[in-house]
């Protein structure tokens, strides 16, 4: 065989080995990317569950925060009713005297 062809065969063999090493590294990298993708998916699911829990707590907190306001409204309504009733009673009392 001609020296030129032997050299080409050697270069092709080295290139082939280099390509195989790069492919092996890429397979390893792809495996790591798959693991990372799975981990991100799990984190996303946990984040969704946490968001739902936070939304539930916000709803319950609003109810708790509204209780004092509702109680205050009842007190004001009762006070106004009592005052109006007293004024009306006084007026009726003065009329009937």
PDB file of C-alpha atoms in Angstrom, residues 27-82:
ATOM      1  CA  UNK A  27     -24.057  10.373  26.290  1.00  0.00           C
ATOM      2  CA  UNK A  28     -22.913  11.118  29.830  1.00  0.00           C
ATOM      3  CA  UNK A  29     -23.947  14.773  29.493  1.00  0.00           C
ATOM      4  CA  UNK A  30     -27.371  13.766  28.157  1.00  0.00           C
ATOM      5  CA  UNK A  31     -27.833  11.450  31.129  1.00  0.00           C
ATOM      6  CA  UNK A  32     -27.060  14.322  33.501  1.00  0.00           C
ATOM      7  CA  UNK A  33     -29.466  16.602  31.613  1.00  0.00           C
ATOM      8  CA  UNK A  34     -32.221  13.981  31.956  1.00  0.00           C
ATOM      9  CA  UNK A  35     -31.595  13.788  35.720  1.00  0.00           C
ATOM     10  CA  UNK A  36     -31.688  17.579  35.937  1.00  0.00           C
ATOM     11  CA  UNK A  37     -34.936  17.680  33.959  1.00  0.00           C
ATOM     12  CA  UNK A  38     -36.533  15.193  36.344  1.00  0.00           C
ATOM     13  CA  UNK A  39     -35.340  17.232  39.342  1.00  0.00           C
ATOM     14  CA  UNK A  40     -36.764  20.458  37.853  1.00  0.00           C
ATOM     15  CA  UNK A  41     -40.079  18.722  37.196  1.00  0.00           C
ATOM     16  CA  UNK A  42     -40.234  17.552  40.831  1.00  0.00           C
ATOM     17  CA  UNK A  43     -39.437  21.063  42.049  1.00  0.00           C
ATOM     18  CA  UNK A  44     -42.185  22.471  39.827  1.00  0.00           C
ATOM     19  CA  UNK A  45     -44.698  20.001  41.267  1.00  0.00           C
ATOM     20  CA  UNK A  46     -43.660  20.868  44.835  1.00  0.00           C
ATOM     21  CA  UNK A  47     -43.890  24.589  44.031  1.00  0.00           C
ATOM     22  CA  UNK A  48     -47.406  24.096  42.660  1.00  0.00           C
ATOM     23  CA  UNK A  49     -48.455  22.261  45.825  1.00  0.00           C
ATOM     24  CA  UNK A  50     -46.902  24.986  47.978  1.00  0.00           C
ATOM     25  CA  UNK A  51     -48.699  27.690  45.978  1.00  0.00           C
ATOM     26  CA  UNK A  52     -52.015  25.894  46.523  1.00  0.00           C
ATOM     27  CA  UNK A  53     -51.298  25.703  50.259  1.00  0.00           C
ATOM     28  CA  UNK A  54     -50.439  29.407  50.375  1.00  0.00           C
ATOM     29  CA  UNK A  55     -53.634  30.300  48.487  1.00  0.00           C
ATOM     30  CA  UNK A  56     -55.638  28.243  50.994  1.00  0.00           C
ATOM     31  CA  UNK A  57     -53.924  29.991  53.912  1.00  0.00           C
ATOM     32  CA  UNK A  58     -54.602  33.391  52.330  1.00  0.00           C
ATOM     33  CA  UNK A  59     -58.303  32.557  52.090  1.00  0.00           C
ATOM     34  CA  UNK A  60     -58.417  31.489  55.731  1.00  0.00           C
ATOM     35  CA  UNK A  61     -56.423  34.563  56.814  1.00  0.00           C
ATOM     36  CA  UNK A  62     -58.891  36.882  55.056  1.00  0.00           C
ATOM     37  CA  UNK A  63     -61.729  35.269  57.014  1.00  0.00           C
ATOM     38  CA  UNK A  64     -59.850  35.747  60.287  1.00  0.00           C
ATOM     39  CA  UNK A  65     -59.006  39.358  59.410  1.00  0.00           C
ATOM     40  CA  UNK A  66     -62.639  40.129  58.559  1.00  0.00           C
ATOM     41  CA  UNK A  67     -64.017  38.876  61.896  1.00  0.00           C
ATOM     42  CA  UNK A  68     -63.078  42.002  63.891  1.00  0.00           C
ATOM     43  CA  UNK A  69     -64.500  44.237  61.150  1.00  0.00           C
ATOM     44  CA  UNK A  70     -67.718  42.223  61.132  1.00  0.00           C
ATOM     45  CA  UNK A  71     -67.908  42.460  64.925  1.00  0.00           C
ATOM     46  CA  UNK A  72     -67.332  46.223  64.752  1.00  0.00           C
ATOM     47  CA  UNK A  73     -70.105  46.534  62.171  1.00  0.00           C
ATOM     48  CA  UNK A  74     -72.459  44.651  64.503  1.00  0.00           C
ATOM     49  CA  UNK A  75     -71.510  46.915  67.426  1.00  0.00           C
ATOM     50  CA  UNK A  76     -72.070  50.073  65.366  1.00  0.00           C
ATOM     51  CA  UNK A  77     -75.394  48.777  64.034  1.00  0.00           C
ATOM     52  CA  UNK A  78     -76.536  47.856  67.531  1.00  0.00           C
ATOM     53  CA  UNK A  79     -75.398  51.222  68.927  1.00  0.00           C
ATOM     54  CA  UNK A  80     -77.177  53.149  66.175  1.00  0.00           C
ATOM     55  CA  UNK A  81     -80.332  51.078  66.693  1.00  0.00           C
ATOM     56  CA  UNK A  82     -80.206  51.684  70.427  1.00  0.00           C
TER      57      UNK A  82
END
